[in-house]
Amino acid sequence: MTRAPESTDVFVVGGGPAGLATALAARRKGLTVTLSDSAVPPVDKACGEGIMPDGLDAARGLGLDLSAAAGHAFSGIRFRDAAASVQAAFPRGEGRGVRRIELHGLMVKAAMEAGINLLWGTHVAGISSSGVRIEDRQVCAQWIVGADGSNSQVRRWAGLDAAHGESRRYGFRRHYRVADPGDFMEIHWGERGQLYITPVAPDEICVVLISRSQKLRLSDVLPEFPEVQERLAGAEPLNLERGGVTATRRLRAVTRGNVALVGDASGSVDAITGDGLCLLFQQSIALADCLESGSLQGYQAAHRRIGRRPEFMSRLMLLLDGRSRLRRGTIRVLEFEPRLFARLLALHVGESFL
Ligand SMILES: Cc1cc2nc3c(=O)[nH]c(=O)nc-3n(C[C@H](O)[C@H](O)[C@H](O)COP(=O)(O)OP(=O)(O)OC[C@H]3O[C@@H](n4cnc5c(N)ncnc54)[C@H](O)[C@@H]3O)c2cc1C
C-alpha cells in the first residue's frame, strides 16, 4: 500500500466513481491529490451500470474514453408495462452499459497513471480544518472532498446533513448470460416496482429491481413481468443478487469552509433515472475548476445547475411509481405518441431544455 504523505493539496475521502473522478479532475489541474478508501479494489456495488450519452461526454472531459471500455452500447430507452410499450433512440450518440467492477478498474488505472496517491484499505476517521485523520496520523490538506457515498460521514462531520427532504428505495441487481442482450436500456414497470435491464456485454445483461420494499427480491416479482421471466428462464445467472439503497436527497449546501461534497455524498436522484454517474462526472469537473481557482464559492451554484434536470426527471418518473392508473394511462399515451417520449428522452440527456 502507498504511504500517506504528510500533506496534499486535495484529500479525497472515498474511492468510488465520484472520488476517483474528482481526483482525476483535480490532478488534471496540476494539484497534488491523495485519495483514501476503506475498501480495496476490485470494488463492486449494486448499480444498473447504464451510462447515458451525456455521462460518456462528461467522462471524456476527465480523460476517460468509456465508449472503448468493455461493455455494450445501447441506442435508447424502452418503457414497458403489461399492456403497452414505447421506445426512443437518443437524439445523439449512444449510451453504454459497463460492469461496475470494470468501470472502477478503469478509473483506478487512470488514477495511478495520473500520479494520484491512492490509499486503499484506509479508513478516514475524522476531519479538521487542517486535514484528515487516518488511522493513527494526520494528513494536512488544503481541500477536503467528501466522496464517501450516500451515508457520508464527511457530510456529517462538516455539518452539511440538512436536506430539502429525502426518500429511499431499494435496488437489487443480478447479471445474466443471454444470447441477445438487446440494444436498448429497458424499464419494465410493475405494480410493486420497476425492473430495469442494461446490456453490459455482447452476451450479458444487468437486471435491477427497484422498489420501496427492502424485502422484495427479483424472484418475488418476476411472475409480474412475464416477458422478462421468459427471457431469463434459460439464462445463466452469473452472480448472487447484490442490494443497495437509492436515495432521493437534495442538500441545502454542499460546501463548508474547505470541505466540498461530490457524488452520492452530495445528494442523489433515484436510480431509475440512470443519471448517478453522469451527475458525479459533471460535478467533479465543476469542483476541480473551483479548486484550481482557489475558492469553492462557485461550486454550490454549479452543483445546483447540474442537478436541476435529473431531479426534475426523477420526480417525473417517480410520479408513475405506485400509481397504476396513471402509469398505465401514461405509457399507453406515449405508445400512441412516441414523438413525445423521444422529446422527453432528449430532455433527459440534456439535448433539449425546459
Ligand atoms: C440499485 C442502483 C442502481 C443504480 N443504477 C445506476 C445506473 O444505471 N446508472 C447510473 O449512472 N447510476 C446508477 N446508480 C447510481 C450510482 O450507482 C451512484 O450514483 C454512484 O455509485 C455513486 O458513486 P459515489 O462514488 O458517490 O459513491 P460510492 O460508490 O458509494 O463510493 C463511496 C466510497 O467511499 C468509501 N468510504 C465511505 N466512508 C469512508 C471513510 N470514512 N473512509 C474511507 N472511505 C470511505 C466507500 O468504501 C466507497 O468505496 C444506481 C444506484 C443504485 C443503488
mmCIF file of C-alpha atoms and ligand atoms in Angstrom:
data_model
loop_
_atom_site.group_PDB
_atom_site.id
_atom_site.type_symbol
_atom_site.label_atom_id
_atom_site.label_comp_id
_atom_site.label_asym_id
_atom_site.label_seq_id
_atom_site.Cartn_x
_atom_site.Cartn_y
_atom_site.Cartn_z
ATOM 1 C CA MET A 1 0.000 0.000 0.000
ATOM 2 C CA THR A 2 1.158 3.583 -0.755
ATOM 3 C CA ARG A 3 2.240 5.503 2.351
ATOM 4 C CA ALA A 4 0.172 8.536 3.261
ATOM 5 C CA PRO A 5 2.003 11.810 2.565
ATOM 6 C CA GLU A 6 2.437 14.499 5.259
ATOM 7 C CA SER A 7 0.432 16.956 3.192
ATOM 8 C CA THR A 8 -1.504 17.245 -0.055
ATOM 9 C CA ASP A 9 -3.404 19.961 -1.936
ATOM 10 C CA VAL A 10 -6.565 17.842 -2.107
ATOM 11 C CA PHE A 11 -7.590 14.921 0.105
ATOM 12 C CA VAL A 12 -10.448 12.875 -1.348
ATOM 13 C CA VAL A 13 -12.351 10.680 1.110
ATOM 14 C CA GLY A 14 -13.834 7.740 -0.827
ATOM 15 C CA GLY A 15 -12.554 5.965 -3.914
ATOM 16 C CA GLY A 16 -15.834 5.136 -5.681
ATOM 17 C CA PRO A 17 -16.545 6.738 -9.077
ATOM 18 C CA ALA A 18 -17.090 10.203 -7.533
ATOM 19 C CA GLY A 19 -13.835 10.179 -5.581
ATOM 20 C CA LEU A 20 -11.808 8.853 -8.496
ATOM 21 C CA ALA A 21 -13.424 11.303 -10.939
ATOM 22 C CA THR A 22 -12.681 14.262 -8.653
ATOM 23 C CA ALA A 23 -9.141 13.063 -8.059
ATOM 24 C CA LEU A 24 -8.581 12.807 -11.827
ATOM 25 C CA ALA A 25 -10.130 16.213 -12.495
ATOM 26 C CA ALA A 26 -8.082 17.919 -9.754
ATOM 27 C CA ARG A 27 -4.881 16.220 -10.893
ATOM 28 C CA ARG A 28 -5.505 17.477 -14.433
ATOM 29 C CA LYS A 29 -5.426 20.973 -12.902
ATOM 30 C CA GLY A 30 -1.924 20.282 -11.557
ATOM 31 C CA LEU A 31 -2.955 19.818 -7.906
ATOM 32 C CA THR A 32 -1.430 17.105 -5.723
ATOM 33 C CA VAL A 33 -4.148 14.634 -4.784
ATOM 34 C CA THR A 34 -4.420 11.898 -2.151
ATOM 35 C CA LEU A 35 -7.423 9.574 -2.108
ATOM 36 C CA SER A 36 -8.311 7.016 0.513
ATOM 37 C CA ASP A 37 -10.965 4.331 0.658
ATOM 38 C CA SER A 38 -11.688 1.794 3.388
ATOM 39 C CA ALA A 39 -12.203 -0.850 0.684
ATOM 40 C CA VAL A 40 -9.598 -2.494 -1.534
ATOM 41 C CA PRO A 41 -10.163 -2.908 -5.305
ATOM 42 C CA PRO A 42 -11.836 -4.567 -7.073
ATOM 43 C CA VAL A 43 -14.757 -2.623 -5.573
ATOM 44 C CA ASP A 44 -18.231 -3.706 -6.719
ATOM 45 C CA LYS A 45 -21.586 -2.100 -5.930
ATOM 46 C CA ALA A 46 -25.248 -2.591 -6.790
ATOM 47 C CA CYS A 47 -25.765 -0.395 -9.842
ATOM 48 C CA GLY A 48 -27.802 -0.529 -13.043
ATOM 49 C CA GLU A 49 -24.497 0.083 -14.872
ATOM 50 C CA GLY A 50 -26.027 2.212 -17.625
ATOM 51 C CA ILE A 51 -24.246 5.418 -18.609
ATOM 52 C CA MET A 52 -26.208 7.911 -20.696
ATOM 53 C CA PRO A 53 -24.619 9.687 -23.708
ATOM 54 C CA ASP A 54 -24.136 12.912 -21.699
ATOM 55 C CA GLY A 55 -22.391 10.832 -18.999
ATOM 56 C CA LEU A 56 -19.983 9.460 -21.597
ATOM 57 C CA ASP A 57 -19.306 13.046 -22.745
ATOM 58 C CA ALA A 58 -18.571 14.138 -19.179
ATOM 59 C CA ALA A 59 -16.260 11.144 -18.645
ATOM 60 C CA ARG A 60 -14.348 12.200 -21.761
ATOM 61 C CA GLY A 61 -13.757 15.543 -20.025
ATOM 62 C CA LEU A 62 -11.872 13.578 -17.367
ATOM 63 C CA GLY A 63 -9.772 11.800 -19.988
ATOM 64 C CA LEU A 64 -11.830 8.595 -19.755
ATOM 65 C CA ASP A 65 -12.999 7.059 -23.017
ATOM 66 C CA LEU A 66 -15.720 4.760 -21.691
ATOM 67 C CA SER A 67 -17.045 4.033 -25.174
ATOM 68 C CA ALA A 68 -13.888 1.949 -25.627
ATOM 69 C CA ALA A 69 -14.364 0.144 -22.285
ATOM 70 C CA ALA A 70 -15.508 -3.459 -22.142
ATOM 71 C CA GLY A 71 -19.277 -3.172 -22.151
ATOM 72 C CA HIS A 72 -22.146 -2.818 -24.576
ATOM 73 C CA ALA A 73 -23.656 0.171 -26.338
ATOM 74 C CA PHE A 74 -27.369 0.939 -26.175
ATOM 75 C CA SER A 75 -29.099 3.277 -28.547
ATOM 76 C CA GLY A 76 -32.039 4.438 -26.447
ATOM 77 C CA ILE A 77 -34.606 3.684 -23.756
ATOM 78 C CA ARG A 78 -37.686 1.462 -23.795
ATOM 79 C CA PHE A 79 -40.577 1.675 -21.299
ATOM 80 C CA ARG A 80 -42.856 -1.277 -20.990
ATOM 81 C CA ASP A 81 -45.719 -2.412 -18.783
ATOM 82 C CA ALA A 82 -48.200 -5.272 -19.053
ATOM 83 C CA ALA A 83 -50.253 -3.538 -21.757
ATOM 84 C CA ALA A 84 -48.073 -1.121 -23.689
ATOM 85 C CA SER A 85 -44.540 -0.372 -24.791
ATOM 86 C CA VAL A 86 -42.730 2.664 -26.155
ATOM 87 C CA GLN A 87 -39.144 3.292 -27.131
ATOM 88 C CA ALA A 88 -36.984 6.097 -28.485
ATOM 89 C CA ALA A 89 -33.412 6.397 -29.654
ATOM 90 C CA PHE A 90 -31.121 9.020 -28.125
ATOM 91 C CA PRO A 91 -31.111 12.158 -30.289
ATOM 92 C CA ARG A 92 -27.308 11.994 -30.393
ATOM 93 C CA GLY A 93 -24.743 9.352 -29.536
ATOM 94 C CA GLU A 94 -25.175 6.127 -27.627
ATOM 95 C CA GLY A 95 -25.289 5.081 -24.009
ATOM 96 C CA ARG A 96 -23.104 2.303 -22.666
ATOM 97 C CA GLY A 97 -23.576 -0.468 -20.153
ATOM 98 C CA VAL A 98 -20.308 -1.021 -18.281
ATOM 99 C CA ARG A 99 -19.964 -3.510 -15.432
ATOM 100 C CA ARG A 100 -19.310 -1.585 -12.253
ATOM 101 C CA ILE A 101 -16.194 -3.551 -11.494
ATOM 102 C CA GLU A 102 -14.887 -2.788 -14.995
ATOM 103 C CA LEU A 103 -15.604 0.945 -14.587
ATOM 104 C CA HIS A 104 -13.872 1.028 -11.214
ATOM 105 C CA GLY A 105 -10.815 -0.849 -12.532
ATOM 106 C CA LEU A 106 -10.525 1.522 -15.458
ATOM 107 C CA MET A 107 -10.750 4.598 -13.227
ATOM 108 C CA VAL A 108 -8.212 3.195 -10.740
ATOM 109 C CA LYS A 109 -5.782 2.574 -13.620
ATOM 110 C CA ALA A 110 -6.240 6.149 -14.876
ATOM 111 C CA ALA A 111 -5.703 7.490 -11.332
ATOM 112 C CA MET A 112 -2.479 5.507 -10.945
ATOM 113 C CA GLU A 113 -1.203 6.760 -14.294
ATOM 114 C CA ALA A 114 -2.069 10.345 -13.308
ATOM 115 C CA GLY A 115 0.122 10.135 -10.195
ATOM 116 C CA ILE A 116 -2.647 10.256 -7.605
ATOM 117 C CA ASN A 117 -1.678 8.959 -4.170
ATOM 118 C CA LEU A 118 -4.062 6.047 -3.636
ATOM 119 C CA LEU A 119 -4.547 4.728 -0.117
ATOM 120 C CA TRP A 120 -6.734 1.620 -0.309
ATOM 121 C CA GLY A 121 -7.903 -0.144 2.818
ATOM 122 C CA THR A 122 -7.541 3.160 4.673
ATOM 123 C CA HIS A 123 -10.483 4.464 6.661
ATOM 124 C CA VAL A 124 -10.766 8.187 7.323
ATOM 125 C CA ALA A 125 -11.679 8.627 10.988
ATOM 126 C CA GLY A 126 -12.249 12.383 11.119
ATOM 127 C CA ILE A 127 -11.576 15.764 9.534
ATOM 128 C CA SER A 128 -10.492 19.180 10.785
ATOM 129 C CA SER A 129 -9.874 22.488 9.027
ATOM 130 C CA SER A 130 -6.228 21.499 8.545
ATOM 131 C CA GLY A 131 -6.678 17.994 7.188
ATOM 132 C CA VAL A 132 -7.902 14.460 7.771
ATOM 133 C CA ARG A 133 -7.223 11.785 10.346
ATOM 134 C CA ILE A 134 -6.413 8.335 9.008
ATOM 135 C CA GLU A 135 -5.572 5.505 11.349
ATOM 136 C CA ASP A 136 -3.104 6.960 13.866
ATOM 137 C CA ARG A 137 -1.991 10.008 11.922
ATOM 138 C CA GLN A 138 -2.983 13.331 10.419
ATOM 139 C CA VAL A 139 -2.564 14.347 6.760
ATOM 140 C CA CYS A 140 -2.584 18.105 6.140
ATOM 141 C CA ALA A 141 -4.807 19.136 3.232
ATOM 142 C CA GLN A 142 -5.787 22.472 1.739
ATOM 143 C CA TRP A 143 -9.057 20.997 0.453
ATOM 144 C CA ILE A 144 -11.093 18.027 1.691
ATOM 145 C CA VAL A 145 -13.513 16.334 -0.684
ATOM 146 C CA GLY A 146 -16.252 14.101 0.743
ATOM 147 C CA ALA A 147 -16.878 11.407 -1.893
ATOM 148 C CA ASP A 148 -17.818 8.820 0.690
ATOM 149 C CA GLY A 149 -21.194 7.835 -0.716
ATOM 150 C CA SER A 150 -24.793 8.022 0.365
ATOM 151 C CA ASN A 151 -24.116 7.643 4.116
ATOM 152 C CA SER A 152 -21.305 10.180 4.035
ATOM 153 C CA GLN A 153 -19.513 10.770 7.317
ATOM 154 C CA VAL A 154 -17.692 13.774 5.861
ATOM 155 C CA ARG A 155 -21.138 15.328 5.264
ATOM 156 C CA ARG A 156 -21.978 14.788 8.939
ATOM 157 C CA TRP A 157 -18.592 15.981 10.226
ATOM 158 C CA ALA A 158 -18.856 19.155 8.119
ATOM 159 C CA GLY A 159 -22.409 19.852 9.341
ATOM 160 C CA LEU A 160 -23.852 19.541 5.823
ATOM 161 C CA ASP A 161 -26.538 16.920 6.546
ATOM 162 C CA ALA A 162 -29.524 19.290 6.259
ATOM 163 C CA ALA A 163 -31.633 18.280 3.241
ATOM 164 C CA HIS A 164 -34.754 19.562 1.483
ATOM 165 C CA GLY A 165 -36.496 16.239 2.016
ATOM 166 C CA GLU A 166 -35.410 12.727 1.413
ATOM 167 C CA SER A 167 -36.852 9.420 0.269
ATOM 168 C CA ARG A 168 -35.387 5.966 -0.191
ATOM 169 C CA ARG A 169 -35.939 2.978 -2.405
ATOM 170 C CA TYR A 170 -34.108 -0.320 -2.606
ATOM 171 C CA GLY A 171 -32.310 -1.867 -5.553
ATOM 172 C CA PHE A 172 -31.257 -5.469 -6.155
ATOM 173 C CA ARG A 173 -29.017 -6.302 -9.063
ATOM 174 C CA ARG A 174 -28.037 -9.541 -10.792
ATOM 175 C CA HIS A 175 -26.172 -10.352 -14.027
ATOM 176 C CA TYR A 176 -27.319 -12.989 -16.526
ATOM 177 C CA ARG A 177 -25.693 -14.565 -19.561
ATOM 178 C CA VAL A 178 -28.038 -14.252 -22.555
ATOM 179 C CA ALA A 179 -27.830 -14.877 -26.298
ATOM 180 C CA ASP A 180 -29.022 -11.382 -27.199
ATOM 181 C CA PRO A 181 -28.657 -8.506 -24.695
ATOM 182 C CA GLY A 182 -30.628 -6.119 -26.938
ATOM 183 C CA ASP A 183 -29.581 -2.585 -27.756
ATOM 184 C CA PHE A 184 -31.951 -0.592 -25.538
ATOM 185 C CA MET A 185 -31.930 0.080 -21.827
ATOM 186 C CA GLU A 186 -35.320 -1.209 -20.734
ATOM 187 C CA ILE A 187 -37.518 -0.121 -17.867
ATOM 188 C CA HIS A 188 -40.334 -2.548 -17.101
ATOM 189 C CA TRP A 189 -43.000 -1.005 -14.890
ATOM 190 C CA GLY A 190 -44.927 -3.228 -12.486
ATOM 191 C CA GLU A 191 -47.281 -2.852 -9.551
ATOM 192 C CA ARG A 192 -44.609 -3.222 -6.882
ATOM 193 C CA GLY A 193 -41.616 -1.640 -8.581
ATOM 194 C CA GLN A 194 -39.562 -1.485 -11.749
ATOM 195 C CA LEU A 195 -37.157 -3.866 -13.395
ATOM 196 C CA TYR A 196 -34.520 -2.247 -15.440
ATOM 197 C CA ILE A 197 -32.297 -4.073 -17.798
ATOM 198 C CA THR A 198 -28.995 -2.842 -19.206
ATOM 199 C CA PRO A 199 -26.940 -4.670 -21.825
ATOM 200 C CA VAL A 200 -23.398 -4.795 -20.362
ATOM 201 C CA ALA A 201 -21.646 -7.203 -22.745
ATOM 202 C CA PRO A 202 -22.460 -8.903 -26.068
ATOM 203 C CA ASP A 203 -23.752 -11.862 -24.037
ATOM 204 C CA GLU A 204 -24.703 -10.319 -20.710
ATOM 205 C CA ILE A 205 -27.377 -8.144 -19.115
ATOM 206 C CA CYS A 206 -27.635 -6.424 -15.750
ATOM 207 C CA VAL A 207 -31.119 -6.720 -14.228
ATOM 208 C CA VAL A 208 -32.105 -4.441 -11.349
ATOM 209 C CA LEU A 209 -35.277 -4.474 -9.295
ATOM 210 C CA ILE A 210 -36.077 -1.137 -7.661
ATOM 211 C CA SER A 211 -38.923 -0.891 -5.177
ATOM 212 C CA ARG A 212 -39.961 0.700 -1.908
ATOM 213 C CA SER A 213 -39.620 -2.621 -0.087
ATOM 214 C CA GLN A 214 -36.404 -3.814 1.457
ATOM 215 C CA LYS A 215 -37.709 -7.382 1.373
ATOM 216 C CA LEU A 216 -38.695 -7.808 -2.290
ATOM 217 C CA ARG A 217 -36.290 -9.795 -4.443
ATOM 218 C CA LEU A 218 -36.169 -10.459 -8.198
ATOM 219 C CA SER A 219 -37.647 -13.928 -7.793
ATOM 220 C CA ASP A 220 -40.657 -12.446 -5.918
ATOM 221 C CA VAL A 221 -41.623 -10.080 -8.715
ATOM 222 C CA LEU A 222 -40.624 -11.962 -11.884
ATOM 223 C CA PRO A 223 -44.101 -13.547 -12.309
ATOM 224 C CA GLU A 224 -45.436 -9.969 -12.613
ATOM 225 C CA PHE A 225 -43.126 -9.452 -15.614
ATOM 226 C CA PRO A 226 -43.888 -12.499 -17.821
ATOM 227 C CA GLU A 227 -41.829 -11.255 -20.769
ATOM 228 C CA VAL A 228 -38.710 -10.809 -18.624
ATOM 229 C CA GLN A 229 -39.408 -14.047 -16.801
ATOM 230 C CA GLU A 230 -39.466 -15.904 -20.113
ATOM 231 C CA ARG A 231 -36.220 -14.251 -21.246
ATOM 232 C CA LEU A 232 -34.464 -15.161 -18.014
ATOM 233 C CA ALA A 233 -35.841 -18.702 -17.872
ATOM 234 C CA GLY A 234 -32.980 -20.164 -19.906
ATOM 235 C CA ALA A 235 -30.391 -17.565 -18.903
ATOM 236 C CA GLU A 236 -27.469 -18.407 -16.649
ATOM 237 C CA PRO A 237 -27.261 -16.171 -13.546
ATOM 238 C CA LEU A 238 -23.663 -15.008 -13.206
ATOM 239 C CA ASN A 239 -23.728 -13.953 -9.557
ATOM 240 C CA LEU A 240 -25.924 -13.581 -6.499
ATOM 241 C CA GLU A 241 -28.213 -10.596 -6.029
ATOM 242 C CA ARG A 242 -26.460 -7.534 -4.617
ATOM 243 C CA GLY A 243 -28.550 -4.892 -2.903
ATOM 244 C CA GLY A 244 -28.231 -1.172 -2.373
ATOM 245 C CA VAL A 245 -30.216 1.863 -1.293
ATOM 246 C CA THR A 246 -31.114 4.562 -3.782
ATOM 247 C CA ALA A 247 -31.903 7.873 -2.126
ATOM 248 C CA THR A 248 -33.562 10.981 -3.468
ATOM 249 C CA ARG A 249 -31.877 13.727 -1.499
ATOM 250 C CA ARG A 250 -31.131 17.393 -2.146
ATOM 251 C CA LEU A 251 -28.824 19.017 0.379
ATOM 252 C CA ARG A 252 -29.158 22.633 1.431
ATOM 253 C CA ALA A 253 -25.405 23.137 0.963
ATOM 254 C CA VAL A 254 -22.566 21.070 -0.472
ATOM 255 C CA THR A 255 -19.601 23.115 0.797
ATOM 256 C CA ARG A 256 -18.435 24.470 4.117
ATOM 257 C CA GLY A 257 -15.024 26.033 4.741
ATOM 258 C CA ASN A 258 -12.504 23.932 2.846
ATOM 259 C CA VAL A 259 -14.818 20.906 2.534
ATOM 260 C CA ALA A 260 -16.830 20.039 -0.605
ATOM 261 C CA LEU A 261 -19.105 17.073 -1.259
ATOM 262 C CA VAL A 262 -19.395 15.200 -4.553
ATOM 263 C CA GLY A 263 -21.316 12.187 -5.900
ATOM 264 C CA ASP A 264 -23.879 10.461 -3.690
ATOM 265 C CA ALA A 265 -22.382 12.188 -0.611
ATOM 266 C CA SER A 266 -23.611 15.483 -2.095
ATOM 267 C CA GLY A 267 -27.202 14.281 -2.645
ATOM 268 C CA SER A 268 -28.663 11.999 -5.272
ATOM 269 C CA VAL A 269 -31.536 11.281 -7.630
ATOM 270 C CA ASP A 270 -33.433 7.992 -7.778
ATOM 271 C CA ALA A 271 -31.563 5.217 -9.612
ATOM 272 C CA ILE A 272 -34.429 4.891 -12.116
ATOM 273 C CA THR A 273 -33.009 7.928 -13.952
ATOM 274 C CA GLY A 274 -29.695 6.145 -14.663
ATOM 275 C CA ASP A 275 -28.100 9.542 -14.024
ATOM 276 C CA GLY A 276 -25.920 8.985 -10.919
ATOM 277 C CA LEU A 277 -22.663 8.503 -12.807
ATOM 278 C CA CYS A 278 -23.308 11.329 -15.262
ATOM 279 C CA LEU A 279 -24.019 13.684 -12.364
ATOM 280 C CA LEU A 280 -20.862 12.831 -10.485
ATOM 281 C CA PHE A 281 -18.652 13.127 -13.576
ATOM 282 C CA GLN A 282 -20.082 16.602 -14.209
ATOM 283 C CA GLN A 283 -19.806 17.613 -10.535
ATOM 284 C CA SER A 284 -16.168 16.523 -10.350
ATOM 285 C CA ILE A 285 -15.236 18.707 -13.334
ATOM 286 C CA ALA A 286 -17.026 21.713 -11.822
ATOM 287 C CA LEU A 287 -15.401 21.093 -8.431
ATOM 288 C CA ALA A 288 -11.894 20.847 -9.900
ATOM 289 C CA ASP A 289 -12.404 24.204 -11.668
ATOM 290 C CA CYS A 290 -13.198 25.762 -8.273
ATOM 291 C CA LEU A 291 -10.270 24.052 -6.518
ATOM 292 C CA GLU A 292 -7.939 25.410 -9.195
ATOM 293 C CA SER A 293 -9.348 28.919 -8.773
ATOM 294 C CA GLY A 294 -8.678 28.720 -5.027
ATOM 295 C CA SER A 295 -12.323 29.204 -3.996
ATOM 296 C CA LEU A 296 -15.257 26.847 -3.512
ATOM 297 C CA GLN A 297 -17.729 29.675 -3.928
ATOM 298 C CA GLY A 298 -18.899 28.755 -7.436
ATOM 299 C CA TYR A 299 -19.319 25.054 -6.692
ATOM 300 C CA GLN A 300 -22.632 25.365 -4.866
ATOM 301 C CA ALA A 301 -24.257 27.089 -7.863
ATOM 302 C CA ALA A 302 -22.650 24.712 -10.366
ATOM 303 C CA HIS A 303 -23.818 21.707 -8.341
ATOM 304 C CA ARG A 304 -27.351 23.083 -8.269
ATOM 305 C CA ARG A 305 -27.331 23.713 -12.023
ATOM 306 C CA ILE A 306 -26.016 20.212 -12.787
ATOM 307 C CA GLY A 307 -28.666 18.586 -10.584
ATOM 308 C CA ARG A 308 -31.713 20.518 -11.745
ATOM 309 C CA ARG A 309 -32.652 18.476 -14.846
ATOM 310 C CA PRO A 310 -32.018 14.993 -13.348
ATOM 311 C CA GLU A 311 -34.037 15.985 -10.259
ATOM 312 C CA PHE A 312 -36.926 17.072 -12.455
ATOM 313 C CA MET A 313 -36.776 13.838 -14.484
ATOM 314 C CA SER A 314 -36.562 11.780 -11.304
ATOM 315 C CA ARG A 315 -39.693 13.456 -9.892
ATOM 316 C CA LEU A 316 -41.492 12.946 -13.195
ATOM 317 C CA MET A 317 -40.627 9.243 -13.382
ATOM 318 C CA LEU A 318 -41.430 8.583 -9.732
ATOM 319 C CA LEU A 319 -44.923 10.014 -10.294
ATOM 320 C CA LEU A 320 -45.598 6.739 -12.125
ATOM 321 C CA ASP A 321 -44.315 4.563 -9.266
ATOM 322 C CA GLY A 322 -47.163 3.022 -7.285
ATOM 323 C CA ARG A 323 -49.907 4.828 -9.272
ATOM 324 C CA SER A 324 -51.235 2.052 -11.504
ATOM 325 C CA ARG A 325 -53.871 4.003 -13.406
ATOM 326 C CA LEU A 326 -51.642 6.989 -14.059
ATOM 327 C CA ARG A 327 -48.775 4.715 -15.120
ATOM 328 C CA ARG A 328 -50.915 2.593 -17.437
ATOM 329 C CA GLY A 329 -52.510 5.675 -18.968
ATOM 330 C CA THR A 330 -49.163 7.441 -19.441
ATOM 331 C CA ILE A 331 -47.382 4.524 -21.108
ATOM 332 C CA ARG A 332 -50.394 3.954 -23.349
ATOM 333 C CA VAL A 333 -50.451 7.637 -24.385
ATOM 334 C CA LEU A 334 -46.691 7.544 -25.042
ATOM 335 C CA GLU A 335 -47.157 4.405 -27.151
ATOM 336 C CA PHE A 336 -49.561 6.372 -29.344
ATOM 337 C CA GLU A 337 -47.328 9.471 -29.248
ATOM 338 C CA PRO A 338 -43.775 8.105 -29.470
ATOM 339 C CA ARG A 339 -42.531 11.551 -30.524
ATOM 340 C CA LEU A 340 -43.466 12.840 -27.076
ATOM 341 C CA PHE A 341 -41.403 10.050 -25.497
ATOM 342 C CA ALA A 342 -38.499 10.938 -27.820
ATOM 343 C CA ARG A 343 -38.730 14.574 -26.672
ATOM 344 C CA LEU A 344 -38.721 13.546 -23.029
ATOM 345 C CA LEU A 345 -35.681 11.367 -23.659
ATOM 346 C CA ALA A 346 -33.934 14.287 -25.399
ATOM 347 C CA LEU A 347 -34.637 16.391 -22.315
ATOM 348 C CA HIS A 348 -33.365 13.613 -20.078
ATOM 349 C CA VAL A 349 -29.967 13.503 -21.797
ATOM 350 C CA GLY A 350 -29.619 17.288 -21.956
ATOM 351 C CA GLU A 351 -30.308 17.677 -25.686
ATOM 352 C CA SER A 352 -33.318 19.947 -25.211
ATOM 353 C CA PHE A 353 -34.375 22.351 -22.478
ATOM 354 C CA LEU A 354 -37.440 23.073 -20.396
HETATM 355 C C1 LIG B 1 -29.652 -0.064 -7.422
HETATM 356 C C2 LIG B 1 -28.939 1.098 -8.028
HETATM 357 C C3 LIG B 1 -28.883 1.219 -9.417
HETATM 358 C C4 LIG B 1 -28.207 2.299 -9.992
HETATM 359 N N1 LIG B 1 -28.159 2.383 -11.354
HETATM 360 C C5 LIG B 1 -27.452 3.387 -11.946
HETATM 361 C C6 LIG B 1 -27.313 3.438 -13.371
HETATM 362 O O1 LIG B 1 -27.798 2.581 -14.108
HETATM 363 N N2 LIG B 1 -26.612 4.471 -13.891
HETATM 364 C C7 LIG B 1 -26.033 5.436 -13.122
HETATM 365 O O2 LIG B 1 -25.413 6.357 -13.666
HETATM 366 N N3 LIG B 1 -26.152 5.408 -11.773
HETATM 367 C C8 LIG B 1 -26.826 4.401 -11.166
HETATM 368 N N4 LIG B 1 -26.925 4.340 -9.803
HETATM 369 C C9 LIG B 1 -26.286 5.406 -9.003
HETATM 370 C C10 LIG B 1 -24.773 5.202 -8.887
HETATM 371 O O3 LIG B 1 -24.500 3.858 -8.598
HETATM 372 C C11 LIG B 1 -24.233 6.118 -7.776
HETATM 373 O O4 LIG B 1 -24.601 7.430 -8.065
HETATM 374 C C12 LIG B 1 -22.718 6.011 -7.652
HETATM 375 O O5 LIG B 1 -22.342 4.711 -7.271
HETATM 376 C C13 LIG B 1 -22.201 6.963 -6.579
HETATM 377 O O6 LIG B 1 -20.814 6.854 -6.508
HETATM 378 P P1 LIG B 1 -20.020 7.510 -5.290
HETATM 379 O O7 LIG B 1 -18.574 7.403 -5.642
HETATM 380 O O8 LIG B 1 -20.599 8.823 -4.953
HETATM 381 O O9 LIG B 1 -20.349 6.564 -4.038
HETATM 382 P P2 LIG B 1 -19.902 5.067 -3.749
HETATM 383 O O10 LIG B 1 -19.784 4.289 -4.996
HETATM 384 O O11 LIG B 1 -20.838 4.599 -2.695
HETATM 385 O O12 LIG B 1 -18.432 5.190 -3.148
HETATM 386 C C14 LIG B 1 -18.188 5.699 -1.852
HETATM 387 C C15 LIG B 1 -16.858 5.124 -1.378
HETATM 388 O O13 LIG B 1 -16.473 5.764 -0.156
HETATM 389 C C16 LIG B 1 -15.837 4.833 0.676
HETATM 390 N N5 LIG B 1 -15.911 5.333 2.063
HETATM 391 C C17 LIG B 1 -17.036 5.595 2.788
HETATM 392 N N6 LIG B 1 -16.681 6.093 4.003
HETATM 393 C C18 LIG B 1 -15.323 6.156 4.027
HETATM 394 C C19 LIG B 1 -14.370 6.595 5.008
HETATM 395 N N7 LIG B 1 -14.742 7.102 6.191
HETATM 396 N N8 LIG B 1 -13.049 6.487 4.708
HETATM 397 C C20 LIG B 1 -12.638 5.990 3.510
HETATM 398 N N9 LIG B 1 -13.508 5.576 2.551
HETATM 399 C C21 LIG B 1 -14.817 5.664 2.806
HETATM 400 C C22 LIG B 1 -16.609 3.524 0.438
HETATM 401 O O14 LIG B 1 -15.813 2.410 0.750
HETATM 402 C C23 LIG B 1 -16.927 3.629 -1.065
HETATM 403 O O15 LIG B 1 -15.975 2.934 -1.864
HETATM 404 C C24 LIG B 1 -27.587 3.284 -9.175
HETATM 405 C C25 LIG B 1 -27.639 3.152 -7.787
HETATM 406 C C26 LIG B 1 -28.298 2.074 -7.209
HETATM 407 C C27 LIG B 1 -28.333 1.942 -5.709
#
